[in-house]
Coordinates of C-alpha atoms in Angstrom, one line a residue:
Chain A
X272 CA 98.8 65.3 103.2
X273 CA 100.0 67.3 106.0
X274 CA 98.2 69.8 107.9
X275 CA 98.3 72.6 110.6
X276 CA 95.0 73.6 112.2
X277 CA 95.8 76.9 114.5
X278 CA 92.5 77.2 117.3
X279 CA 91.8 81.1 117.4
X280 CA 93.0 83.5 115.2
X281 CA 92.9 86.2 117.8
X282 CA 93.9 85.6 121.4
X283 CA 94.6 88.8 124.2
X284 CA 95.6 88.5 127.4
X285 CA 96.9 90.2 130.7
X286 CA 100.4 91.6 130.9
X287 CA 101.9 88.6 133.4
X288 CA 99.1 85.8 132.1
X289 CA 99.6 82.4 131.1
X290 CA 99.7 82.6 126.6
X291 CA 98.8 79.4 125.4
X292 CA 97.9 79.3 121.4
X293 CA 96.7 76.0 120.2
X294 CA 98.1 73.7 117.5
X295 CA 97.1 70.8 116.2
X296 CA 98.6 69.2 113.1
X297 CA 97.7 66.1 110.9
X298 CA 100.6 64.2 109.1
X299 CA 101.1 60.4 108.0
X300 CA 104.2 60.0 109.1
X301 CA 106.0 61.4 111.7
X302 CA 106.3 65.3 111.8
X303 CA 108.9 67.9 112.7
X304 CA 106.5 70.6 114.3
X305 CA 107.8 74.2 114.9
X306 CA 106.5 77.3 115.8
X307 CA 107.7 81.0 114.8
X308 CA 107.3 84.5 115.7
X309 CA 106.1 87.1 113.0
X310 CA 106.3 91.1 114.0
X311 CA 105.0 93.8 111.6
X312 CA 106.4 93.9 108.2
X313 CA 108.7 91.3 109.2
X314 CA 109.9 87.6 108.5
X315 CA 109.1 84.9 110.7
X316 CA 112.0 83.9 113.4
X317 CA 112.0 80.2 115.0
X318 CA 111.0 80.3 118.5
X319 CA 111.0 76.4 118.9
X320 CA 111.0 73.1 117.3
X321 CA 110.0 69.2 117.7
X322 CA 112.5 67.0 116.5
X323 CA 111.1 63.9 118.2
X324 CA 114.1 64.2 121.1
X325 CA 111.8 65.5 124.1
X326 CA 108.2 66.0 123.7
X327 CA 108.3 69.0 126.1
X328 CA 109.9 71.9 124.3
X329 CA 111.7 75.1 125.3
X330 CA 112.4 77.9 122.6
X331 CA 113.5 81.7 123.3
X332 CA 111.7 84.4 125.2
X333 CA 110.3 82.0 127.9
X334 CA 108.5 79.9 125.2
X335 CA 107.5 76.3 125.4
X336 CA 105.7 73.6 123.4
X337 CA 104.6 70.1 124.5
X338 CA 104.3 67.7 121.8
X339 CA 101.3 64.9 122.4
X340 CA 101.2 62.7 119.9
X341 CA 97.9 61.1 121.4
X342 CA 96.3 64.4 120.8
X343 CA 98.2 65.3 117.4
X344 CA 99.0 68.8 119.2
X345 CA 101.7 71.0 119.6
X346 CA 100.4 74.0 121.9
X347 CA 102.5 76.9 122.5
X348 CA 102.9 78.3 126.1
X349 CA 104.6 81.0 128.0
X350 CA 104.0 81.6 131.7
X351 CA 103.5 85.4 132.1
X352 CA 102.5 87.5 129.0
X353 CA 104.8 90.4 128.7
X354 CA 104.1 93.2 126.4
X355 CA 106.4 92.5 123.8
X356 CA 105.0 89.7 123.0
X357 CA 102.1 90.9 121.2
X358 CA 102.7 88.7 117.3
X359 CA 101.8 86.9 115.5
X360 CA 102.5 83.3 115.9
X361 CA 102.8 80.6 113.3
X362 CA 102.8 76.8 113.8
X363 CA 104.0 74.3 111.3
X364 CA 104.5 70.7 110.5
X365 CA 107.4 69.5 108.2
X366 CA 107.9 66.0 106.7
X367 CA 110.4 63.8 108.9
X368 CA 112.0 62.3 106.6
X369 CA 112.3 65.0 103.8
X370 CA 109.2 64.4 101.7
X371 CA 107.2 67.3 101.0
X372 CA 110.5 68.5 99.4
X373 CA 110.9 69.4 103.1
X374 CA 108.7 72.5 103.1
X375 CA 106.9 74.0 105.8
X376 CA 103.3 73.7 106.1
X377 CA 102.0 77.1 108.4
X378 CA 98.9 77.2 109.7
X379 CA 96.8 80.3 109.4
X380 CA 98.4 81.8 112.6
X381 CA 97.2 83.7 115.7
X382 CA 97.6 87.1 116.4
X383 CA 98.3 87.4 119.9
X384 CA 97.6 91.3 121.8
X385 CA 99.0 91.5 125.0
X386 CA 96.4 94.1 127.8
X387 CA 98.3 96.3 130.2
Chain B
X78 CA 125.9 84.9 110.4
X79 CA 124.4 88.1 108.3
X80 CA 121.0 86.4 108.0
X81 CA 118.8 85.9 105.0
X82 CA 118.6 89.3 103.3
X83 CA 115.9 90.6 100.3
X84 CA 115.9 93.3 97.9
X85 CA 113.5 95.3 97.5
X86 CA 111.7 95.0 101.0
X87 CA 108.7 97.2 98.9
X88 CA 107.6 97.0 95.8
X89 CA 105.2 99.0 94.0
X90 CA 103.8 98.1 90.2
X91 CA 101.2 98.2 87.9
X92 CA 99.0 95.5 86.6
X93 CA 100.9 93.9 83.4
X94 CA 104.5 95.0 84.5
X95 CA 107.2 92.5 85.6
X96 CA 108.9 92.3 89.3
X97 CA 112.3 90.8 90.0
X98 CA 112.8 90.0 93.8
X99 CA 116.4 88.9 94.9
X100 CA 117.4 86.8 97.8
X101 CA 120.6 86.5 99.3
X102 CA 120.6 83.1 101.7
X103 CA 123.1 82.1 105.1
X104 CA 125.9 81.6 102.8
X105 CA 126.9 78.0 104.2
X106 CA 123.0 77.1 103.0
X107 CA 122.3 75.1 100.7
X108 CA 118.6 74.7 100.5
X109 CA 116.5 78.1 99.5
X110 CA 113.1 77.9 99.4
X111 CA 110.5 81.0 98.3
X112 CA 106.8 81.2 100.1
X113 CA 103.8 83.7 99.7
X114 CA 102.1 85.5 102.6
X115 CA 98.6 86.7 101.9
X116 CA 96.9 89.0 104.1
X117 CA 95.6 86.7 107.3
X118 CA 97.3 83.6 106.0
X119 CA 100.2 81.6 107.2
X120 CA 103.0 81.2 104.3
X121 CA 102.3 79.1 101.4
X122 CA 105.1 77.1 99.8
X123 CA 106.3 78.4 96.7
X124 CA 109.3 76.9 95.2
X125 CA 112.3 75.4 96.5
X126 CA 115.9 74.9 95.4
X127 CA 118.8 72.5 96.4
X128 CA 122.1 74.3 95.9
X129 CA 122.0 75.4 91.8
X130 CA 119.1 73.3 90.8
X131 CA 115.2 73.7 91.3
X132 CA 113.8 71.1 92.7
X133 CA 110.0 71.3 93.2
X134 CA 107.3 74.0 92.2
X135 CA 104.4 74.1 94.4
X136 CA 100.8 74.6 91.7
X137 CA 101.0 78.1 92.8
X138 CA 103.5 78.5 90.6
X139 CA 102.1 79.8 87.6
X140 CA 103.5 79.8 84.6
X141 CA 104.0 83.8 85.2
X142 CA 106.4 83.0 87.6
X143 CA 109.9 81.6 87.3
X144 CA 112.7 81.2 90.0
X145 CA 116.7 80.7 89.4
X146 CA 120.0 80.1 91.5
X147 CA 123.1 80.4 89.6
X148 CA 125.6 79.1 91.4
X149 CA 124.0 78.1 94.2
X150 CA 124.0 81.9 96.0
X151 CA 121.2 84.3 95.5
X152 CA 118.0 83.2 94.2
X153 CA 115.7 85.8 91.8
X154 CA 112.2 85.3 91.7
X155 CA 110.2 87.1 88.7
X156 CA 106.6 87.4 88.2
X157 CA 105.6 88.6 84.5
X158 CA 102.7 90.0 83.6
X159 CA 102.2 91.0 87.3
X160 CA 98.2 90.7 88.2
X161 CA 96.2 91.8 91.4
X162 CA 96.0 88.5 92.6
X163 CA 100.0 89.0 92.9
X164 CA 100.3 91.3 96.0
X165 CA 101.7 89.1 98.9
X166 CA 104.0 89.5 100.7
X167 CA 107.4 86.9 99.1
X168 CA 109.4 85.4 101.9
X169 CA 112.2 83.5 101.4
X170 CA 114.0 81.1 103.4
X171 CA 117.2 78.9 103.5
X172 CA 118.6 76.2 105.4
X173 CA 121.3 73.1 105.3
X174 CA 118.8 70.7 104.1
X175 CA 118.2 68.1 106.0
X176 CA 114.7 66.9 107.7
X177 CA 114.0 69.2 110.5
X178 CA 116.8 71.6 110.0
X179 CA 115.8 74.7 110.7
X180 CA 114.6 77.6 107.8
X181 CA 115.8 80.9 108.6
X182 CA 113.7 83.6 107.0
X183 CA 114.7 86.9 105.5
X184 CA 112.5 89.9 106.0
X185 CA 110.4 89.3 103.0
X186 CA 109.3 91.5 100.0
X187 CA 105.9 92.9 100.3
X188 CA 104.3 93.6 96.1
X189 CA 101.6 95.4 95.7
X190 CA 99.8 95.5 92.1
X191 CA 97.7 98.7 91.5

């Protein structure tokens, strides 16, 4: 069965930090990974996603991911923390080749705050 | 591309009283999938639909709850006999349907069960 561990469920930072919110998955065959973006009262928007083309990732808003397959992680990064930012995040593993009735499995997710 | 909309976005009930949720998909989509959102959790898979018919129900599911897409368009999702255990917030998703693609999600509906 797939799997989506999320390290931290609270992580602040700096306005112009590095964000990096950890991922790691567990699947049996190989995964789509994605990550989304969750505001207040809100759905979730896609911010990037692995599709087994390049491991290293870029998504919107400065966002990137590197998949390592060695590590079965999929940790999210950004540079330089900018205030709006502040989210939650979501990561989530998807069955390659449409088991799972191709559903998303999230992981608990990690609010991120973001310190003037 | 007018997004994946929901009706109500708020929804307010007693214990024992039935809720109808509507969700309009991408109108090219042709997968449409429901998820829960407790408090502190990520979304948990619901149900999930392939144009008109249902597909799969996730053992959350309970017998309470029943899902439909006529005609392949807007899904309704109805919980009877609402309970506390209900409130979550009901997001619902849609996509083309192949591995990978990419779920866009409306806004959600949040229930709350006094």
């Amino acid at each position: 069965a797939q799997s989506v561990t999320q390290l931290g469920s609270h992580v602040s930072v700096s306005e112009g930090a590095l964000v990096l919110l950890r991922c790691n998955y567990s699947s049996s065959v190989p995964p789509y990974l994605f990550w989304y973006v969750q505001y207040p009262n809100q759905g979730l928007q896609l911010l990037l996603k692995y599709t087994s083309a390049a491991t290293l990732v870029k998504g919107i808003n400065g966002f990137e991911a590197e998949f390592k397959k060695s590590e079965t992680s999929f940790h999210l990064t950004k540079p330089s923390a900018h205030m709006s930012d502040a989210a939650e995040y979501f990561c989530a593993v998807s069955d390659k080749y449409g088991g799972s009735q191709g559903n998303l499995i999230f992981g608990k997710g990690t609010k991120l705050s973001v310190k003037p | 591309d007018t997004g994946v909309s929901q009706d109500p976005r708020h929804k307010i009930t007693k214990r024992g009283q039935n809720v109808t949720f509507r969700c309009d998909p991408i109108s090219e989509h042709n997968r449409l999938y429901w998820y829960r959102q407790t408090l502190g959790q990520g979304p948990e898979f619901l149900t999930y639909f392939q144009n008109e018919a249902q597909l799969e129900k996730s053992r959350l599911l309970s017998d309470r709850f029943s899902a439909e897409r006529p005609k392949g368009s807007f899904s309704t999702l109805e919980i009877q006999r609402t309970e506390q255990g209900d409130s979550a917030m009901y997001l619902c998703a849609s996509s083309f349907g192949l591995a990978g693609d990419t779920q866009y999600f409306g806004p959600g509906t949040r229930l709350t069960v006094l």
